[in-house]
JSON list of C-alpha atoms in Angstrom, two decimals:
[
{"chain": "I", "resi": 22, "resn": "MET", "atom": "CA", "xyz": [336.00, -81.77, 66.39]},
{"chain": "I", "resi": 23, "resn": "LYS", "atom": "CA", "xyz": [336.44, -85.50, 67.30]},
{"chain": "I", "resi": 24, "resn": "LYS", "atom": "CA", "xyz": [332.51, -85.52, 68.24]},
{"chain": "I", "resi": 25, "resn": "TRP", "atom": "CA", "xyz": [331.69, -83.86, 64.69]},
{"chain": "I", "resi": 26, "resn": "ILE", "atom": "CA", "xyz": [334.17, -86.19, 62.96]},
{"chain": "I", "resi": 27, "resn": "ALA", "atom": "CA", "xyz": [332.78, -89.27, 64.97]},
{"chain": "I", "resi": 28, "resn": "THR", "atom": "CA", "xyz": [328.99, -88.07, 64.34]},
{"chain": "I", "resi": 29, "resn": "SER", "atom": "CA", "xyz": [329.69, -88.00, 60.52]},
{"chain": "I", "resi": 30, "resn": "ILE", "atom": "CA", "xyz": [331.39, -91.69, 60.42]},
{"chain": "I", "resi": 31, "resn": "LEU", "atom": "CA", "xyz": [328.56, -92.93, 62.21]},
{"chain": "I", "resi": 32, "resn": "LEU", "atom": "CA", "xyz": [326.05, -91.17, 59.87]},
{"chain": "I", "resi": 33, "resn": "MET", "atom": "CA", "xyz": [328.07, -92.37, 56.81]},
{"chain": "I", "resi": 34, "resn": "THR", "atom": "CA", "xyz": [328.18, -96.11, 57.79]},
{"chain": "I", "resi": 35, "resn": "ILE", "atom": "CA", "xyz": [324.27, -96.05, 58.78]},
{"chain": "I", "resi": 36, "resn": "GLY", "atom": "CA", "xyz": [323.68, -94.46, 55.23]},
{"chain": "I", "resi": 37, "resn": "LYS", "atom": "CA", "xyz": [326.04, -97.32, 53.64]},
{"chain": "I", "resi": 38, "resn": "VAL", "atom": "CA", "xyz": [324.17, -99.91, 55.51]},
{"chain": "I", "resi": 39, "resn": "GLN", "atom": "CA", "xyz": [320.50, -98.64, 54.21]},
{"chain": "I", "resi": 40, "resn": "ALA", "atom": "CA", "xyz": [321.59, -98.10, 50.85]},
{"chain": "I", "resi": 41, "resn": "GLU", "atom": "CA", "xyz": [323.29, -101.86, 50.95]},
{"chain": "I", "resi": 42, "resn": "SER", "atom": "CA", "xyz": [320.22, -103.18, 52.27]},
{"chain": "I", "resi": 43, "resn": "LEU", "atom": "CA", "xyz": [317.86, -101.39, 49.86]},
{"chain": "I", "resi": 44, "resn": "PHE", "atom": "CA", "xyz": [319.94, -102.39, 46.81]},
{"chain": "I", "resi": 45, "resn": "GLU", "atom": "CA", "xyz": [319.97, -106.11, 47.83]},
{"chain": "I", "resi": 46, "resn": "SER", "atom": "CA", "xyz": [316.13, -105.88, 48.49]},
{"chain": "I", "resi": 47, "resn": "TYR", "atom": "CA", "xyz": [315.46, -104.84, 44.98]},
{"chain": "I", "resi": 48, "resn": "VAL", "atom": "CA", "xyz": [318.02, -106.35, 42.86]},
{"chain": "I", "resi": 49, "resn": "PRO", "atom": "CA", "xyz": [317.06, -106.96, 38.86]},
{"chain": "I", "resi": 50, "resn": "VAL", "atom": "CA", "xyz": [316.04, -110.74, 38.66]},
{"chain": "I", "resi": 51, "resn": "LEU", "atom": "CA", "xyz": [316.58, -112.45, 34.98]},
{"chain": "I", "resi": 52, "resn": "GLY", "atom": "CA", "xyz": [314.21, -115.82, 34.45]},
{"chain": "I", "resi": 53, "resn": "ILE", "atom": "CA", "xyz": [312.91, -118.29, 32.02]},
{"chain": "I", "resi": 54, "resn": "ASP", "atom": "CA", "xyz": [309.74, -120.25, 32.26]},
{"chain": "I", "resi": 55, "resn": "TYR", "atom": "CA", "xyz": [308.34, -123.30, 30.46]},
{"chain": "I", "resi": 56, "resn": "LYS", "atom": "CA", "xyz": [305.09, -122.58, 29.60]},
{"chain": "I", "resi": 57, "resn": "TRP", "atom": "CA", "xyz": [302.05, -124.99, 28.72]},
{"chain": "I", "resi": 58, "resn": "THR", "atom": "CA", "xyz": [299.42, -122.65, 26.77]},
{"chain": "I", "resi": 59, "resn": "ARG", "atom": "CA", "xyz": [295.98, -123.50, 25.80]},
{"chain": "I", "resi": 60, "resn": "ALA", "atom": "CA", "xyz": [294.36, -121.11, 22.63]},
{"chain": "I", "resi": 61, "resn": "LYS", "atom": "CA", "xyz": [290.92, -122.44, 22.59]},
{"chain": "I", "resi": 62, "resn": "ILE", "atom": "CA", "xyz": [289.09, -122.27, 19.32]},
{"chain": "I", "resi": 63, "resn": "ILE", "atom": "CA", "xyz": [285.65, -120.66, 18.62]},
{"chain": "I", "resi": 64, "resn": "GLU", "atom": "CA", "xyz": [283.20, -122.78, 17.32]},
{"chain": "I", "resi": 65, "resn": "ASP", "atom": "CA", "xyz": [282.90, -120.42, 14.17]},
{"chain": "I", "resi": 66, "resn": "TRP", "atom": "CA", "xyz": [286.77, -121.60, 13.11]},
{"chain": "I", "resi": 67, "resn": "ASN", "atom": "CA", "xyz": [285.67, -125.35, 13.25]},
{"chain": "I", "resi": 68, "resn": "TYR", "atom": "CA", "xyz": [289.00, -126.36, 15.33]},
{"chain": "I", "resi": 69, "resn": "LEU", "atom": "CA", "xyz": [291.01, -125.70, 12.28]},
{"chain": "I", "resi": 70, "resn": "PHE", "atom": "CA", "xyz": [294.17, -125.02, 14.42]},
{"chain": "I", "resi": 71, "resn": "ALA", "atom": "CA", "xyz": [296.21, -126.79, 16.90]},
{"chain": "I", "resi": 72, "resn": "GLU", "atom": "CA", "xyz": [294.94, -125.45, 20.61]},
{"chain": "I", "resi": 73, "resn": "SER", "atom": "CA", "xyz": [297.73, -126.50, 23.12]},
{"chain": "I", "resi": 74, "resn": "PHE", "atom": "CA", "xyz": [301.31, -125.33, 22.98]},
{"chain": "I", "resi": 75, "resn": "PRO", "atom": "CA", "xyz": [304.22, -125.89, 24.80]},
{"chain": "I", "resi": 76, "resn": "GLY", "atom": "CA", "xyz": [306.81, -122.79, 25.01]},
{"chain": "I", "resi": 77, "resn": "VAL", "atom": "CA", "xyz": [308.96, -120.54, 26.80]},
{"chain": "I", "resi": 78, "resn": "SER", "atom": "CA", "xyz": [308.92, -116.88, 28.64]},
{"chain": "I", "resi": 79, "resn": "LEU", "atom": "CA", "xyz": [312.00, -114.92, 29.18]},
{"chain": "I", "resi": 80, "resn": "TYR", "atom": "CA", "xyz": [311.64, -112.05, 31.83]},
{"chain": "I", "resi": 81, "resn": "GLY", "atom": "CA", "xyz": [313.28, -109.40, 33.56]},
{"chain": "I", "resi": 82, "resn": "SER", "atom": "CA", "xyz": [311.43, -107.85, 36.65]},
{"chain": "I", "resi": 83, "resn": "MET", "atom": "CA", "xyz": [312.55, -105.84, 40.09]},
{"chain": "I", "resi": 84, "resn": "LYS", "atom": "CA", "xyz": [310.72, -104.41, 42.91]},
{"chain": "I", "resi": 85, "resn": "PHE", "atom": "CA", "xyz": [310.32, -100.85, 43.46]},
{"chain": "I", "resi": 86, "resn": "MET", "atom": "CA", "xyz": [308.93, -101.38, 46.97]},
{"chain": "I", "resi": 87, "resn": "GLU", "atom": "CA", "xyz": [308.20, -104.53, 49.21]},
{"chain": "I", "resi": 88, "resn": "ASN", "atom": "CA", "xyz": [305.09, -105.31, 47.57]},
{"chain": "I", "resi": 89, "resn": "ILE", "atom": "CA", "xyz": [305.20, -103.76, 44.30]},
{"chain": "I", "resi": 90, "resn": "GLY", "atom": "CA", "xyz": [307.12, -104.71, 40.90]},
{"chain": "I", "resi": 91, "resn": "VAL", "atom": "CA", "xyz": [307.41, -104.70, 37.37]},
{"chain": "I", "resi": 92, "resn": "GLU", "atom": "CA", "xyz": [308.10, -107.42, 35.02]},
{"chain": "I", "resi": 93, "resn": "ILE", "atom": "CA", "xyz": [308.98, -106.90, 31.39]},
{"chain": "I", "resi": 94, "resn": "GLY", "atom": "CA", "xyz": [309.55, -109.96, 28.88]},
{"chain": "I", "resi": 95, "resn": "TYR", "atom": "CA", "xyz": [309.16, -112.36, 25.86]},
{"chain": "I", "resi": 96, "resn": "ASP", "atom": "CA", "xyz": [306.90, -115.32, 25.74]},
{"chain": "I", "resi": 97, "resn": "MET", "atom": "CA", "xyz": [306.98, -117.61, 22.51]},
{"chain": "I", "resi": 98, "resn": "THR", "atom": "CA", "xyz": [305.24, -120.99, 21.53]},
{"chain": "I", "resi": 99, "resn": "ALA", "atom": "CA", "xyz": [306.30, -124.02, 19.67]},
{"chain": "I", "resi": 100, "resn": "ARG", "atom": "CA", "xyz": [304.84, -124.42, 16.27]},
{"chain": "I", "resi": 101, "resn": "LYS", "atom": "CA", "xyz": [302.18, -127.03, 16.17]},
{"chain": "I", "resi": 102, "resn": "GLY", "atom": "CA", "xyz": [300.55, -128.29, 13.27]},
{"chain": "I", "resi": 103, "resn": "LYS", "atom": "CA", "xyz": [296.86, -129.85, 12.06]},
{"chain": "I", "resi": 104, "resn": "ASP", "atom": "CA", "xyz": [295.06, -131.42, 9.39]},
{"chain": "I", "resi": 105, "resn": "ARG", "atom": "CA", "xyz": [291.31, -130.72, 9.11]},
{"chain": "I", "resi": 106, "resn": "GLY", "atom": "CA", "xyz": [288.73, -132.09, 6.81]},
{"chain": "I", "resi": 107, "resn": "LEU", "atom": "CA", "xyz": [285.80, -130.10, 6.02]},
{"chain": "I", "resi": 108, "resn": "VAL", "atom": "CA", "xyz": [282.53, -130.74, 4.11]},
{"chain": "I", "resi": 109, "resn": "SER", "atom": "CA", "xyz": [279.33, -128.68, 2.68]},
{"chain": "I", "resi": 110, "resn": "GLY", "atom": "CA", "xyz": [277.68, -126.56, 5.64]},
{"chain": "I", "resi": 111, "resn": "ASP", "atom": "CA", "xyz": [280.96, -126.70, 8.20]},
{"chain": "I", "resi": 112, "resn": "ILE", "atom": "CA", "xyz": [281.71, -123.20, 9.39]},
{"chain": "I", "resi": 113, "resn": "VAL", "atom": "CA", "xyz": [284.97, -121.65, 9.22]},
{"chain": "I", "resi": 114, "resn": "GLY", "atom": "CA", "xyz": [285.47, -118.07, 9.48]},
{"chain": "I", "resi": 115, "resn": "GLY", "atom": "CA", "xyz": [281.66, -117.30, 9.96]},
{"chain": "I", "resi": 116, "resn": "SER", "atom": "CA", "xyz": [281.16, -118.63, 6.53]},
{"chain": "I", "resi": 117, "resn": "ALA", "atom": "CA", "xyz": [280.01, -121.95, 5.66]},
{"chain": "I", "resi": 118, "resn": "VAL", "atom": "CA", "xyz": [281.84, -124.47, 3.30]},
{"chain": "I", "resi": 119, "resn": "PRO", "atom": "CA", "xyz": [280.18, -124.22, -0.12]},
{"chain": "I", "resi": 120, "resn": "ALA", "atom": "CA", "xyz": [279.06, -127.39, -2.05]},
{"chain": "I", "resi": 121, "resn": "GLY", "atom": "CA", "xyz": [280.01, -128.37, -5.12]},
{"chain": "I", "resi": 122, "resn": "VAL", "atom": "CA", "xyz": [283.68, -128.10, -6.78]},
{"chain": "I", "resi": 123, "resn": "GLY", "atom": "CA", "xyz": [286.66, -128.48, -3.90]},
{"chain": "I", "resi": 124, "resn": "SER", "atom": "CA", "xyz": [284.20, -130.10, -1.54]},
{"chain": "I", "resi": 125, "resn": "PRO", "atom": "CA", "xyz": [284.95, -131.78, 0.83]},
{"chain": "I", "resi": 126, "resn": "TYR", "atom": "CA", "xyz": [288.24, -129.64, 1.58]},
{"chain": "I", "resi": 127, "resn": "GLY", "atom": "CA", "xyz": [291.12, -130.63, 3.93]},
{"chain": "I", "resi": 128, "resn": "PHE", "atom": "CA", "xyz": [293.59, -128.25, 4.93]},
{"chain": "I", "resi": 129, "resn": "HIS", "atom": "CA", "xyz": [297.03, -128.24, 6.94]},
{"chain": "I", "resi": 130, "resn": "THR", "atom": "CA", "xyz": [297.47, -125.50, 9.51]},
{"chain": "I", "resi": 131, "resn": "SER", "atom": "CA", "xyz": [300.24, -123.99, 11.49]},
{"chain": "I", "resi": 132, "resn": "LEU", "atom": "CA", "xyz": [300.06, -121.87, 14.32]},
{"chain": "I", "resi": 133, "resn": "ARG", "atom": "CA", "xyz": [302.81, -120.25, 16.65]},
{"chain": "I", "resi": 134, "resn": "PHE", "atom": "CA", "xyz": [302.45, -117.20, 19.50]},
{"chain": "I", "resi": 135, "resn": "ALA", "atom": "CA", "xyz": [304.69, -114.78, 20.34]},
{"chain": "I", "resi": 136, "resn": "GLY", "atom": "CA", "xyz": [305.21, -111.39, 21.78]},
{"chain": "I", "resi": 137, "resn": "ALA", "atom": "CA", "xyz": [306.45, -109.08, 24.41]},
{"chain": "I", "resi": 138, "resn": "HIS", "atom": "CA", "xyz": [304.56, -108.44, 27.62]},
{"chain": "I", "resi": 139, "resn": "ILE", "atom": "CA", "xyz": [304.84, -106.01, 30.48]},
{"chain": "I", "resi": 140, "resn": "ASP", "atom": "CA", "xyz": [303.25, -106.59, 33.76]},
{"chain": "I", "resi": 141, "resn": "PHE", "atom": "CA", "xyz": [303.12, -104.67, 37.04]},
{"chain": "I", "resi": 142, "resn": "MET", "atom": "CA", "xyz": [302.85, -107.03, 40.34]},
{"chain": "I", "resi": 143, "resn": "GLY", "atom": "CA", "xyz": [301.72, -107.10, 43.97]},
{"chain": "I", "resi": 144, "resn": "ILE", "atom": "CA", "xyz": [304.00, -108.85, 46.24]},
{"chain": "I", "resi": 145, "resn": "LEU", "atom": "CA", "xyz": [303.21, -110.76, 49.32]},
{"chain": "I", "resi": 146, "resn": "PRO", "atom": "CA", "xyz": [305.97, -112.13, 51.26]},
{"chain": "I", "resi": 147, "resn": "VAL", "atom": "CA", "xyz": [305.03, -115.08, 53.15]},
{"chain": "I", "resi": 148, "resn": "ASP", "atom": "CA", "xyz": [308.31, -115.86, 55.00]},
{"chain": "I", "resi": 149, "resn": "SER", "atom": "CA", "xyz": [312.27, -115.10, 54.28]},
{"chain": "I", "resi": 150, "resn": "ASN", "atom": "CA", "xyz": [312.33, -117.65, 50.95]},
{"chain": "I", "resi": 151, "resn": "LEU", "atom": "CA", "xyz": [308.51, -117.34, 49.73]},
{"chain": "I", "resi": 152, "resn": "GLU", "atom": "CA", "xyz": [306.27, -115.08, 48.49]},
{"chain": "I", "resi": 153, "resn": "VAL", "atom": "CA", "xyz": [303.23, -115.07, 46.42]},
{"chain": "I", "resi": 154, "resn": "PHE", "atom": "CA", "xyz": [302.12, -112.61, 43.38]},
{"chain": "I", "resi": 155, "resn": "VAL", "atom": "CA", "xyz": [299.27, -111.50, 41.36]},
{"chain": "I", "resi": 156, "resn": "SER", "atom": "CA", "xyz": [300.02, -109.61, 38.08]},
{"chain": "I", "resi": 157, "resn": "LEU", "atom": "CA", "xyz": [298.04, -107.44, 35.63]},
{"chain": "I", "resi": 158, "resn": "GLY", "atom": "CA", "xyz": [299.30, -106.30, 32.22]},
{"chain": "I", "resi": 159, "resn": "LEU", "atom": "CA", "xyz": [299.85, -105.85, 28.42]},
{"chain": "I", "resi": 160, "resn": "ALA", "atom": "CA", "xyz": [301.32, -108.12, 25.62]},
{"chain": "I", "resi": 161, "resn": "LYS", "atom": "CA", "xyz": [301.50, -107.46, 22.36]},
{"chain": "I", "resi": 162, "resn": "VAL", "atom": "CA", "xyz": [301.03, -111.10, 20.53]},
{"chain": "I", "resi": 163, "resn": "LYS", "atom": "CA", "xyz": [301.22, -112.32, 17.26]},
{"chain": "I", "resi": 164, "resn": "PRO", "atom": "CA", "xyz": [299.69, -115.43, 15.76]},
{"chain": "I", "resi": 165, "resn": "THR", "atom": "CA", "xyz": [302.09, -116.75, 13.06]},
{"chain": "I", "resi": 166, "resn": "ILE", "atom": "CA", "xyz": [299.85, -118.74, 10.60]},
{"chain": "I", "resi": 167, "resn": "PHE", "atom": "CA", "xyz": [300.45, -120.94, 7.41]},
{"chain": "I", "resi": 168, "resn": "VAL", "atom": "CA", "xyz": [297.70, -122.49, 5.90]},
{"chain": "I", "resi": 169, "resn": "GLN", "atom": "CA", "xyz": [297.91, -125.25, 3.04]},
{"chain": "I", "resi": 170, "resn": "SER", "atom": "CA", "xyz": [295.07, -126.57, 0.90]},
{"chain": "I", "resi": 171, "resn": "LEU", "atom": "CA", "xyz": [295.54, -130.56, 1.21]},
{"chain": "I", "resi": 172, "resn": "THR", "atom": "CA", "xyz": [293.16, -131.21, -1.93]},
{"chain": "I", "resi": 173, "resn": "GLY", "atom": "CA", "xyz": [295.00, -129.14, -4.58]},
{"chain": "I", "resi": 174, "resn": "SER", "atom": "CA", "xyz": [291.88, -127.33, -5.32]},
{"chain": "I", "resi": 175, "resn": "ASN", "atom": "CA", "xyz": [292.04, -123.34, -6.13]},
{"chain": "I", "resi": 176, "resn": "THR", "atom": "CA", "xyz": [288.26, -122.40, -5.18]},
{"chain": "I", "resi": 177, "resn": "ALA", "atom": "CA", "xyz": [287.34, -118.75, -3.91]},
{"chain": "I", "resi": 178, "resn": "PHE", "atom": "CA", "xyz": [286.91, -120.52, -0.62]},
{"chain": "I", "resi": 179, "resn": "ASP", "atom": "CA", "xyz": [290.23, -122.39, -0.58]},
{"chain": "I", "resi": 180, "resn": "GLN", "atom": "CA", "xyz": [292.04, -119.05, -1.46]},
{"chain": "I", "resi": 181, "resn": "ALA", "atom": "CA", "xyz": [290.11, -117.29, 1.33]},
{"chain": "I", "resi": 182, "resn": "VAL", "atom": "CA", "xyz": [291.24, -119.65, 3.92]},
{"chain": "I", "resi": 183, "resn": "THR", "atom": "CA", "xyz": [294.96, -120.33, 2.62]},
{"chain": "I", "resi": 184, "resn": "GLY", "atom": "CA", "xyz": [294.95, -116.48, 2.44]},
{"chain": "I", "resi": 185, "resn": "ILE", "atom": "CA", "xyz": [294.56, -115.92, 6.24]},
{"chain": "I", "resi": 186, "resn": "ARG", "atom": "CA", "xyz": [297.64, -114.49, 8.14]},
{"chain": "I", "resi": 187, "resn": "GLY", "atom": "CA", "xyz": [298.50, -113.71, 11.53]},
{"chain": "I", "resi": 188, "resn": "ASN", "atom": "CA", "xyz": [298.68, -109.63, 13.08]},
{"chain": "I", "resi": 189, "resn": "HIS", "atom": "CA", "xyz": [300.32, -108.15, 16.05]},
{"chain": "I", "resi": 190, "resn": "HIS", "atom": "CA", "xyz": [297.50, -107.05, 18.56]},
{"chain": "I", "resi": 191, "resn": "ARG", "atom": "CA", "xyz": [297.35, -105.91, 22.28]},
{"chain": "I", "resi": 192, "resn": "VAL", "atom": "CA", "xyz": [295.92, -108.18, 24.97]},
{"chain": "I", "resi": 193, "resn": "THR", "atom": "CA", "xyz": [295.26, -107.95, 28.36]},
{"chain": "I", "resi": 194, "resn": "ARG", "atom": "CA", "xyz": [296.71, -110.44, 30.50]},
{"chain": "I", "resi": 195, "resn": "MET", "atom": "CA", "xyz": [296.47, -111.73, 34.59]},
{"chain": "I", "resi": 196, "resn": "GLY", "atom": "CA", "xyz": [298.24, -113.87, 36.45]},
{"chain": "I", "resi": 197, "resn": "PHE", "atom": "CA", "xyz": [299.10, -115.26, 39.90]},
{"chain": "I", "resi": 198, "resn": "GLY", "atom": "CA", "xyz": [301.99, -117.70, 41.37]},
{"chain": "I", "resi": 199, "resn": "ALA", "atom": "CA", "xyz": [304.78, -117.97, 43.73]},
{"chain": "I", "resi": 200, "resn": "ASN", "atom": "CA", "xyz": [308.44, -117.09, 44.09]},
{"chain": "I", "resi": 201, "resn": "TRP", "atom": "CA", "xyz": [310.90, -119.75, 46.22]},
{"chain": "I", "resi": 202, "resn": "VAL", "atom": "CA", "xyz": [314.42, -118.64, 46.91]},
{"chain": "I", "resi": 203, "resn": "ILE", "atom": "CA", "xyz": [316.37, -121.66, 47.22]},
{"chain": "I", "resi": 204, "resn": "THR", "atom": "CA", "xyz": [319.98, -119.75, 48.00]},
{"chain": "I", "resi": 205, "resn": "ASP", "atom": "CA", "xyz": [320.79, -115.93, 48.05]},
{"chain": "I", "resi": 206, "resn": "SER", "atom": "CA", "xyz": [320.95, -115.78, 43.87]},
{"chain": "I", "resi": 207, "resn": "VAL", "atom": "CA", "xyz": [318.72, -118.54, 42.89]},
{"chain": "I", "resi": 208, "resn": "GLY", "atom": "CA", "xyz": [315.01, -119.60, 42.76]},
{"chain": "I", "resi": 209, "resn": "PHE", "atom": "CA", "xyz": [312.16, -121.14, 41.42]},
{"chain": "I", "resi": 210, "resn": "ARG", "atom": "CA", "xyz": [308.77, -119.66, 40.07]},
{"chain": "I", "resi": 211, "resn": "ALA", "atom": "CA", "xyz": [305.28, -121.11, 39.56]},
{"chain": "I", "resi": 212, "resn": "LYS", "atom": "CA", "xyz": [302.42, -119.06, 37.68]},
{"chain": "I", "resi": 213, "resn": "VAL", "atom": "CA", "xyz": [299.36, -119.32, 36.12]},
{"chain": "I", "resi": 214, "resn": "LEU", "atom": "CA", "xyz": [297.78, -116.80, 33.76]},
{"chain": "I", "resi": 215, "resn": "TRP", "atom": "CA", "xyz": [295.12, -115.59, 31.70]},
{"chain": "I", "resi": 216, "resn": "GLU", "atom": "CA", "xyz": [295.27, -113.71, 28.40]},
{"chain": "I", "resi": 217, "resn": "GLY", "atom": "CA", "xyz": [292.41, -112.07, 26.49]},
{"chain": "I", "resi": 218, "resn": "LEU", "atom": "CA", "xyz": [293.15, -113.68, 22.90]},
{"chain": "I", "resi": 219, "resn": "PRO", "atom": "CA", "xyz": [289.43, -112.63, 21.85]},
{"chain": "I", "resi": 220, "resn": "ALA", "atom": "CA", "xyz": [291.37, -109.18, 20.76]},
{"chain": "I", "resi": 221, "resn": "ILE", "atom": "CA", "xyz": [293.16, -110.91, 18.10]},
{"chain": "I", "resi": 222, "resn": "LEU", "atom": "CA", "xyz": [291.74, -110.06, 14.74]},
{"chain": "I", "resi": 223, "resn": "ILE", "atom": "CA", "xyz": [293.83, -111.82, 11.67]},
{"chain": "I", "resi": 224, "resn": "LYS", "atom": "CA", "xyz": [293.75, -110.98, 8.33]},
{"chain": "I", "resi": 225, "resn": "ASP", "atom": "CA", "xyz": [292.75, -112.45, 4.98]},
{"chain": "I", "resi": 226, "resn": "GLU", "atom": "CA", "xyz": [295.38, -111.50, 2.61]},
{"chain": "I", "resi": 227, "resn": "VAL", "atom": "CA", "xyz": [293.69, -112.83, -0.73]},
{"chain": "I", "resi": 228, "resn": "ALA", "atom": "CA", "xyz": [290.15, -113.02, -0.70]},
{"chain": "I", "resi": 229, "resn": "VAL", "atom": "CA", "xyz": [288.16, -109.80, -1.68]},
{"chain": "I", "resi": 230, "resn": "GLY", "atom": "CA", "xyz": [284.55, -108.93, -1.25]},
{"chain": "I", "resi": 231, "resn": "VAL", "atom": "CA", "xyz": [281.99, -111.57, -0.76]},
{"chain": "I", "resi": 232, "resn": "ASN", "atom": "CA", "xyz": [284.69, -114.24, -0.81]},
{"chain": "I", "resi": 233, "resn": "LYS", "atom": "CA", "xyz": [286.50, -112.62, 2.66]},
{"chain": "I", "resi": 234, "resn": "LEU", "atom": "CA", "xyz": [285.81, -114.61, 6.15]},
{"chain": "I", "resi": 235, "resn": "PRO", "atom": "CA", "xyz": [283.39, -112.49, 7.87]},
{"chain": "I", "resi": 236, "resn": "ASN", "atom": "CA", "xyz": [284.73, -113.70, 11.57]},
{"chain": "I", "resi": 237, "resn": "LEU", "atom": "CA", "xyz": [288.46, -113.12, 11.80]},
{"chain": "I", "resi": 238, "resn": "LYS", "atom": "CA", "xyz": [288.58, -113.55, 15.83]},
{"chain": "I", "resi": 239, "resn": "PRO", "atom": "CA", "xyz": [289.31, -117.29, 15.87]},
{"chain": "I", "resi": 240, "resn": "TRP", "atom": "CA", "xyz": [289.80, -117.55, 19.69]},
{"chain": "I", "resi": 241, "resn": "MET", "atom": "CA", "xyz": [288.36, -117.24, 23.30]},
{"chain": "I", "resi": 242, "resn": "ASN", "atom": "CA", "xyz": [290.63, -116.91, 26.25]},
{"chain": "I", "resi": 243, "resn": "GLY", "atom": "CA", "xyz": [293.85, -118.22, 26.42]},
{"chain": "I", "resi": 244, "resn": "TYR", "atom": "CA", "xyz": [295.47, -120.05, 29.38]},
{"chain": "I", "resi": 245, "resn": "SER", "atom": "CA", "xyz": [298.90, -120.81, 30.90]},
{"chain": "I", "resi": 246, "resn": "VAL", "atom": "CA", "xyz": [301.02, -122.78, 33.49]},
{"chain": "I", "resi": 247, "resn": "ALA", "atom": "CA", "xyz": [304.52, -121.83, 33.56]},
{"chain": "I", "resi": 248, "resn": "ILE", "atom": "CA", "xyz": [307.46, -123.30, 35.94]},
{"chain": "I", "resi": 249, "resn": "GLY", "atom": "CA", "xyz": [310.82, -122.14, 35.82]},
{"chain": "I", "resi": 250, "resn": "PHE", "atom": "CA", "xyz": [313.63, -120.92, 37.72]},
{"chain": "I", "resi": 251, "resn": "PHE", "atom": "CA", "xyz": [315.25, -116.90, 37.91]},
{"chain": "I", "resi": 252, "resn": "MET", "atom": "CA", "xyz": [318.49, -115.83, 39.42]},
{"chain": "I", "resi": 253, "resn": "LYS", "atom": "CA", "xyz": [319.00, -112.64, 41.29]},
{"chain": "I", "resi": 254, "resn": "TYR", "atom": "CA", "xyz": [321.81, -110.22, 40.44]}
]
């Protein structure tokens, strides 16, 4: 009987140690990154919008195995404005700027990006304080767009450009980076990220028929560099 009791206590102790070790290894992580994002405009949009944005990323992540994890978060950039002058023959949205009344045109645009993401991560520990990772995921991104005419004209072309708005779209994203733990619960992260911004289709809420802009996909791929800190719980 004593042997059974001793064996039971030993098994319970081993199970508790293993459970604590597992919990300590796969704990939830909350973090914040400062990001610098580059969203390159295609030629059809004649550099109508700003292309460089500071921003932040808030995220929570957790490992499910030593080399596999998942991250869920929300990204947002600052709003950036730009003044742009256009003359007859310039291209905006795949449409040539018309001559005549209203030309030359001038517009003030403002733009920001925001949206949630989910990433699956492959993780490679380098030593007890450093690990590198790659990530693959999806984001639902919305560009918030505002366009104002600076010339005061109200032509069909003015209405087409000032009527464009952002829309939510799913985009793929891939990244790589490193986590560096400095204490049991605090660490730093650096990350480089690519996002498939060509999937974003904006909308024209005012123009109809032949006045609509034919190309409503203004962006090439987006790239971000991020650095921040995280806490383990």
